[in-house]
């Protein structure tokens, strides 16, 4: 029987992993610069966590989750996003009781949603996200947005614009919710069945519907910022003021709503017109969620965060491989006797911190030089019968093609000298 990867999943092969590692290094470097620490949570959680945290009216919960029963009949779900798990861990481990009021963490790993696979979007996908918990402040909102922008710029993306909106506080949302219901009620029968379901539970989700996106009522729908309370408006105005001060280009996009139910106040997306992604492509986004921690049993704790799909960021990173790193030395044994000594040299060099490989196939010099080229080896270490007897090797600089004899005991010193270590 022939096996293949399940639909919506992909194998990341060794030659592709180097690019993934480069992306992960960039993300970790930016996180370190912003003093954001890594946090790791389980890949599956109790299903109820996502029903409560993500919201039972979102498409993620109603259509896309991978849910199963364990052997004791408990409902478990592969995580469809990262924020809910971070929130659960924050509450369970009483992180709100730590001396520093603001907790800043990031997560990175696989997520699972049952949706139609397409370029940059799979059923098992990878996500990088940041959560800043504990302080309700427009300054923290802007710090979060600036970190997201820094990541996108570090990837070399051009022509990026920050889109922002405010969903307001609970009072603002209640007023806006009532206005939306008044607006859509006369045309409710013309909308899709999902929107009709959302009408009572969460009419805000109607604005995010792709089926009815071109319906005339969408263009004339109420705007969130017209229903902000005085305090919610002051929060949003300060966000805009800070972005102006930092000379960040942004657009107030009143059509912007987030796909998950826990958002409030500031929401944002980063849009790119870079040819790598295509005009008007969303790179990532996030926003504030002040009620989430309380919703899952913790104390009232404000939070703000964002997430990027790593597959999208991989497209942004491009296909250039000029930075692809080779090994430092390739050991080339010629003959059975040389193989034993070659293995000793390989292990000795690795113990001294060098990146090294060797030939185990018993090929000739020509075939081994081809491997050294493929592996982008800085040096080749050639070892034949004469070299074994004389206890030396031929050390070849693969960039200059210069070659010299080096005694066994001097190999480390010569490599360090040649590599500038």
Coordinates of C-alpha atoms in Angstrom, one line a residue:
X1 CA 0.0 0.0 0.0
X2 CA 1.3 3.5 -0.9
X3 CA 1.0 6.0 1.9
X4 CA 0.9 9.8 1.6
X5 CA 0.7 12.7 4.0
X6 CA -2.9 13.6 5.0
X7 CA -4.6 16.3 2.9
X8 CA -3.7 19.7 4.3
X9 CA -0.4 18.6 5.8
X10 CA 3.1 18.8 4.2
X11 CA 6.5 17.3 4.9
X12 CA 9.2 19.9 5.6
X13 CA 12.3 18.3 4.1
X14 CA 15.9 18.8 5.3
X15 CA 16.7 21.4 2.7
X16 CA 13.6 23.4 3.6
X17 CA 14.2 23.2 7.3
X18 CA 17.2 25.5 7.1
X19 CA 14.9 28.3 5.8
X20 CA 12.4 27.6 8.6
X21 CA 15.2 27.8 11.2
X22 CA 16.3 31.2 9.7
X23 CA 12.7 32.4 10.1
X24 CA 12.5 31.1 13.7
X25 CA 15.9 32.8 14.5
X26 CA 14.5 36.2 13.3
X27 CA 11.3 35.7 15.4
X28 CA 13.3 34.8 18.5
X29 CA 15.7 37.7 18.0
X30 CA 12.8 40.2 17.8
X31 CA 11.2 38.6 20.8
X32 CA 14.4 38.9 22.8
X33 CA 14.7 42.6 21.8
X34 CA 11.2 43.3 23.1
X35 CA 11.9 41.2 26.3
X36 CA 9.2 38.7 25.4
X37 CA 9.8 35.2 26.8
X38 CA 8.8 31.9 25.2
X39 CA 5.9 29.8 26.6
X40 CA 4.9 26.3 25.5
X41 CA 1.5 24.8 26.0
X42 CA 0.0 21.4 25.0
X43 CA -1.0 20.7 21.4
X44 CA -4.4 19.5 22.6
X45 CA -6.7 20.9 25.3
X46 CA -10.1 20.2 26.7
X47 CA -12.7 21.2 24.0
X48 CA -14.6 23.4 26.4
X49 CA -11.6 25.7 26.6
X50 CA -12.0 26.7 23.0
X51 CA -15.8 26.9 23.2
X52 CA -15.4 29.4 26.0
X53 CA -12.3 31.3 24.9
X54 CA -12.7 31.4 21.1
X55 CA -16.4 31.6 21.2
X56 CA -19.0 29.1 20.0
X57 CA -20.2 31.4 17.2
X58 CA -16.8 31.6 15.4
X59 CA -16.2 29.5 12.3
X60 CA -13.2 28.0 14.1
X61 CA -15.3 26.4 16.8
X62 CA -18.4 25.6 14.7
X63 CA -16.7 24.2 11.6
X64 CA -12.9 23.8 11.8
X65 CA -11.8 22.2 15.0
X66 CA -10.3 18.7 15.1
X67 CA -12.1 17.2 18.1
X68 CA -12.0 13.7 19.5
X69 CA -12.9 11.7 22.6
X70 CA -10.1 10.2 24.7
X71 CA -10.3 6.7 26.1
X72 CA -12.3 7.9 29.1
X73 CA -14.8 9.8 26.9
X74 CA -13.5 13.3 27.5
X75 CA -13.7 15.7 24.6
X76 CA -10.3 16.9 23.5
X77 CA -9.4 19.3 20.6
X78 CA -6.2 19.9 18.7
X79 CA -5.4 23.5 19.3
X80 CA -6.8 25.7 16.4
X81 CA -5.0 28.8 17.8
X82 CA -2.6 29.7 20.5
X83 CA -4.1 32.4 22.7
X84 CA -6.6 30.2 24.5
X85 CA -3.9 27.8 25.7
X86 CA -1.7 30.6 26.9
X87 CA -4.7 32.1 28.8
X88 CA -5.5 28.8 30.4
X89 CA -1.9 28.3 31.5
X90 CA -1.7 31.9 32.8
X91 CA -4.7 31.2 35.0
X92 CA -3.8 27.6 36.1
X93 CA -0.2 28.6 37.0
X94 CA -1.3 31.8 38.7
X95 CA 0.9 33.9 36.6
X96 CA -1.2 37.0 37.5
X97 CA 0.3 36.8 41.0
X98 CA 3.8 37.5 39.8
X99 CA 5.6 40.7 40.9
X100 CA 5.7 42.2 37.4
X101 CA 2.2 43.2 36.5
X102 CA 2.8 42.9 32.7
X103 CA 3.5 39.4 31.5
X104 CA 4.9 39.2 27.9
X105 CA 5.2 35.8 26.3
X106 CA 5.4 34.3 22.8
X107 CA 4.5 30.8 21.4
X108 CA 5.5 29.1 18.3
X109 CA 4.2 25.7 16.9
X110 CA 1.7 23.7 15.0
X111 CA -2.1 24.5 15.0
X112 CA -4.9 22.5 13.4
X113 CA -8.0 23.7 11.5
X114 CA -10.2 21.7 9.1
X115 CA -10.4 24.0 6.2
X116 CA -9.8 24.0 2.4
X117 CA -6.0 23.8 1.9
X118 CA -4.5 26.5 -0.3
X119 CA -1.2 28.3 -0.8
X120 CA 0.2 29.4 2.6
X121 CA -2.7 27.7 4.5
X122 CA -2.8 24.1 5.5
X123 CA -4.9 22.0 8.0
X124 CA -1.8 21.6 10.1
X125 CA -0.2 25.0 10.0
X126 CA 2.3 26.8 12.2
X127 CA 1.8 30.0 14.1
X128 CA 3.9 32.5 16.0
X129 CA 2.0 34.6 18.5
X130 CA 2.6 37.1 21.2
X131 CA 0.5 37.8 24.3
X132 CA 0.9 40.8 26.7
X133 CA -1.2 40.3 29.8
X134 CA -1.9 42.3 32.9
X135 CA -2.1 46.0 31.9
X136 CA -4.9 47.9 30.0
X137 CA -3.0 50.7 28.3
X138 CA -2.8 52.1 24.8
X139 CA 1.0 52.1 25.3
X140 CA 0.9 48.3 25.5
X141 CA -1.3 48.1 22.4
X142 CA 1.2 50.1 20.5
X143 CA 4.2 48.1 21.8
X144 CA 2.4 45.0 20.6
X145 CA 1.8 46.6 17.1
X146 CA 5.4 47.8 16.9
X147 CA 6.7 44.3 17.6
X148 CA 4.6 42.9 14.8
X149 CA 5.8 45.6 12.4
X150 CA 9.4 45.0 13.4
X151 CA 9.0 41.3 12.5
X152 CA 7.6 42.1 9.1
X153 CA 10.3 44.6 8.4
X154 CA 13.0 42.1 9.5
X155 CA 11.7 39.7 6.9
X156 CA 12.3 42.3 4.2
X157 CA 8.7 42.9 3.2
X158 CA 8.1 46.2 1.5
X159 CA 5.0 48.4 1.2
X160 CA 3.4 47.5 4.4
X161 CA 0.5 49.3 6.1
X162 CA -0.9 49.0 9.5
X163 CA -4.8 48.8 9.5
X164 CA -6.4 49.6 12.9
X165 CA -9.9 49.8 14.3
X166 CA -11.6 49.8 17.7
X167 CA -14.3 47.5 18.8
X168 CA -14.7 49.4 22.1
X169 CA -15.5 48.3 25.6
X170 CA -18.4 46.1 26.6
X171 CA -20.8 49.1 26.6
X172 CA -19.6 50.1 23.2
X173 CA -20.1 46.6 21.9
X174 CA -23.6 46.3 23.3
X175 CA -24.6 49.6 21.5
X176 CA -23.0 48.5 18.3
X177 CA -24.5 45.0 18.5
X178 CA -28.0 46.6 18.8
X179 CA -27.3 48.9 15.9
X180 CA -26.1 46.0 13.7
X181 CA -29.2 43.9 14.5
X182 CA -31.4 46.9 13.6
X183 CA -29.5 47.3 10.4
X184 CA -29.5 43.7 9.2
X185 CA -33.0 42.7 10.5
X186 CA -34.9 43.9 7.3
X187 CA -32.5 41.9 5.0
X188 CA -31.8 38.9 7.2
X189 CA -33.6 36.5 4.9
X190 CA -31.3 37.4 2.1
X191 CA -28.1 36.5 4.0
X192 CA -26.5 33.1 4.3
X193 CA -27.6 30.6 7.0
X194 CA -24.4 31.2 9.0
X195 CA -25.2 34.9 9.2
X196 CA -28.8 34.2 10.2
X197 CA -27.4 32.1 13.1
X198 CA -24.9 34.8 14.0
X199 CA -27.6 37.5 14.1
X200 CA -28.7 36.6 17.6
X201 CA -25.5 35.2 19.0
X202 CA -22.9 37.6 17.7
X203 CA -24.0 39.9 14.9
X204 CA -20.4 41.3 14.7
X205 CA -19.4 38.1 12.9
X206 CA -21.8 39.0 10.0
X207 CA -19.3 41.7 9.0
X208 CA -16.6 39.1 8.5
X209 CA -18.7 36.8 6.3
X210 CA -17.1 35.9 3.0
X211 CA -20.3 34.6 1.4
X212 CA -22.3 37.8 1.8
X213 CA -19.3 40.2 1.5
X214 CA -20.8 41.8 -1.6
X215 CA -24.3 42.2 -0.2
X216 CA -25.4 45.9 -0.4
X217 CA -26.1 45.9 3.3
X218 CA -22.5 45.3 4.1
X219 CA -21.4 48.6 2.6
X220 CA -24.0 50.6 4.6
X221 CA -23.5 48.8 7.9
X222 CA -22.8 50.8 11.1
X223 CA -19.2 51.5 12.0
X224 CA -17.8 50.5 15.4
X225 CA -16.1 53.8 16.1
X226 CA -19.4 55.6 15.9
X227 CA -20.6 53.7 19.0
X228 CA -17.5 54.1 21.3
X229 CA -18.0 55.3 24.8
X230 CA -16.0 58.3 25.9
X231 CA -13.4 56.1 27.7
X232 CA -13.1 53.7 24.7
X233 CA -12.7 56.6 22.3
X234 CA -10.0 58.1 24.5
X235 CA -8.1 54.8 24.5
X236 CA -8.3 54.6 20.7
X237 CA -7.3 58.3 20.2
X238 CA -4.2 57.7 22.4
X239 CA -3.3 54.7 20.3
X240 CA -3.5 56.9 17.1
X241 CA -1.5 59.6 18.8
X242 CA 1.3 57.3 19.8
X243 CA 1.5 55.8 16.3
X244 CA 1.7 59.4 14.9
X245 CA 4.5 60.2 17.3
X246 CA 6.4 57.1 16.2
X247 CA 5.8 58.0 12.5
X248 CA 4.0 54.8 11.7
X249 CA 1.9 54.7 8.6
X250 CA -1.6 53.4 9.5
X251 CA -5.1 53.4 8.2
X252 CA -8.3 53.5 10.3
X253 CA -10.2 50.6 8.8
X254 CA -13.8 50.6 10.1
X255 CA -14.5 47.3 8.4
X256 CA -11.8 45.5 10.3
X257 CA -13.1 43.0 12.8
X258 CA -11.3 39.9 14.1
X259 CA -12.5 36.4 13.5
X260 CA -12.5 35.3 17.1
X261 CA -15.0 36.4 19.7
X262 CA -12.7 37.4 22.5
X263 CA -11.5 40.7 21.0
X264 CA -12.3 44.2 22.4
X265 CA -10.9 47.7 22.0
X266 CA -8.0 47.9 19.5
X267 CA -7.8 45.5 16.7
X268 CA -5.2 45.6 13.9
X269 CA -3.8 43.9 10.8
X270 CA -0.6 44.3 8.8
X271 CA -1.3 44.6 5.1
X272 CA 1.4 44.2 2.5
X273 CA 1.6 45.1 -1.2
X274 CA 4.9 43.3 -1.6
X275 CA 4.9 41.2 -4.9
X276 CA 6.1 38.2 -2.9
X277 CA 2.6 38.0 -1.3
X278 CA 0.4 39.9 -3.8
X279 CA -1.3 43.2 -3.5
X280 CA -3.4 43.7 -0.4
X281 CA -2.3 40.6 1.4
X282 CA -2.8 40.2 5.1
X283 CA 0.4 39.2 6.8
X284 CA -0.9 38.9 10.4
X285 CA -2.9 40.7 13.0
X286 CA -4.3 40.8 16.5
X287 CA -5.8 43.1 19.1
X288 CA -7.0 43.5 22.6
X289 CA -9.0 41.0 24.6
X290 CA -9.9 42.3 28.0
X291 CA -12.5 39.7 29.0
X292 CA -10.7 36.5 28.0
X293 CA -8.9 35.6 31.3
X294 CA -12.1 36.2 33.3
X295 CA -14.1 34.1 30.9
X296 CA -12.1 31.0 31.6
X297 CA -12.1 31.4 35.4
X298 CA -9.2 33.8 36.1
X299 CA -9.3 37.3 37.6
X300 CA -10.2 40.3 35.5
X301 CA -7.0 40.7 33.4
X302 CA -6.6 42.8 30.3
X303 CA -4.6 41.4 27.4
X304 CA -3.4 42.2 23.9
X305 CA -1.6 40.1 21.3
X306 CA -1.1 39.2 17.7
X307 CA -0.3 36.1 15.6
X308 CA 1.4 35.3 12.3
X309 CA 1.0 32.2 10.2
X310 CA 4.6 30.9 9.6
X311 CA 3.7 29.5 6.2
X312 CA 2.7 33.1 5.2
X313 CA 6.0 34.4 6.6
X314 CA 7.9 31.7 4.7
X315 CA 6.5 33.1 1.5
X316 CA 7.5 36.6 2.7
X317 CA 11.0 35.3 3.4
X318 CA 11.4 34.4 -0.3
X319 CA 13.3 31.6 -2.0
X320 CA 16.8 33.1 -1.9
X321 CA 19.3 30.6 -0.6
X322 CA 22.4 32.8 -0.7
X323 CA 22.6 32.7 3.0
X324 CA 22.4 29.0 3.2
X325 CA 25.0 27.8 5.6
X326 CA 27.4 25.0 4.6
X327 CA 29.4 22.7 6.8
X328 CA 32.9 23.6 7.9
X329 CA 34.7 20.4 6.8
X330 CA 34.1 17.3 4.8
X331 CA 36.3 14.3 5.6
X332 CA 37.2 12.2 2.5
X333 CA 38.6 8.7 3.3
X334 CA 40.1 6.6 0.5
X335 CA 40.3 2.9 1.3
X336 CA 39.1 0.8 4.2
X337 CA 42.0 1.6 6.5
X338 CA 41.4 5.3 6.1
X339 CA 37.7 4.9 7.0
X340 CA 38.6 4.0 10.6
X341 CA 40.9 7.0 11.0
X342 CA 38.4 9.3 9.2
X343 CA 35.7 8.4 11.8
X344 CA 38.1 9.3 14.6
X345 CA 38.9 12.7 13.0
X346 CA 35.2 13.4 12.4
X347 CA 34.3 12.8 16.0
X348 CA 37.3 14.7 17.3
X349 CA 36.4 17.7 15.1
X350 CA 32.7 17.6 16.2
X351 CA 33.8 17.4 19.9
X352 CA 35.7 20.7 19.2
X353 CA 32.6 22.4 17.9
X354 CA 33.0 22.0 14.1
X355 CA 30.2 21.2 11.7
X356 CA 31.6 18.1 9.9
X357 CA 30.4 15.2 7.7
X358 CA 32.1 12.3 5.9
X359 CA 31.6 9.7 3.2
X360 CA 30.3 6.2 4.3
X361 CA 29.6 5.0 0.8
X362 CA 33.2 4.1 -0.2
X363 CA 33.2 6.4 -3.2
X364 CA 36.2 7.7 -5.1
X365 CA 37.7 11.1 -4.8
X366 CA 35.5 12.6 -7.6
X367 CA 32.3 11.5 -6.0
X368 CA 33.3 12.8 -2.6
X369 CA 34.3 16.2 -4.0
X370 CA 30.8 16.5 -5.4
X371 CA 29.4 15.9 -1.9
X372 CA 31.7 18.5 -0.5
X373 CA 30.3 21.0 -3.1
X374 CA 26.7 20.0 -2.4
X375 CA 27.3 20.5 1.4
X376 CA 29.1 23.8 0.8
X377 CA 32.0 22.6 2.8
X378 CA 34.6 25.2 3.5
X379 CA 37.4 22.6 3.7
X380 CA 37.9 19.1 2.5
X381 CA 40.1 16.8 4.6
X382 CA 41.6 14.1 2.3
X383 CA 42.8 10.9 3.9
X384 CA 44.4 8.0 2.0
X385 CA 46.8 5.1 2.7
X386 CA 49.9 7.3 2.7
X387 CA 48.3 9.9 4.9
X388 CA 47.3 7.2 7.5
X389 CA 50.8 5.8 7.6
X390 CA 52.3 9.3 7.9
X391 CA 49.7 10.5 10.4
X392 CA 48.7 13.6 8.4
X393 CA 45.9 14.7 6.1
X394 CA 45.6 16.8 3.0
X395 CA 43.7 20.0 4.0
X396 CA 42.0 21.6 1.0
X397 CA 40.5 25.1 1.1
X398 CA 37.5 24.7 -1.2
X399 CA 37.2 28.4 -2.0
X400 CA 40.9 29.0 -3.1
X401 CA 41.6 25.3 -4.1
X402 CA 44.8 25.5 -2.1
X403 CA 45.9 22.3 -0.4
X404 CA 48.6 21.5 2.2
X405 CA 49.7 18.7 4.5
X406 CA 48.6 19.0 8.1
X407 CA 49.6 16.6 10.9
X408 CA 46.7 15.0 12.8
X409 CA 47.4 17.0 16.0
X410 CA 47.3 20.3 14.0
X411 CA 44.0 19.8 12.2
X412 CA 42.0 21.8 14.8
X413 CA 44.5 24.6 14.9
X414 CA 44.6 24.9 11.1
X415 CA 40.8 24.8 10.7
X416 CA 40.4 27.5 13.4
X417 CA 43.0 29.6 11.6
X418 CA 41.5 29.2 8.2
X419 CA 37.9 29.8 9.4
X420 CA 38.9 32.9 11.4
X421 CA 37.8 31.4 14.7

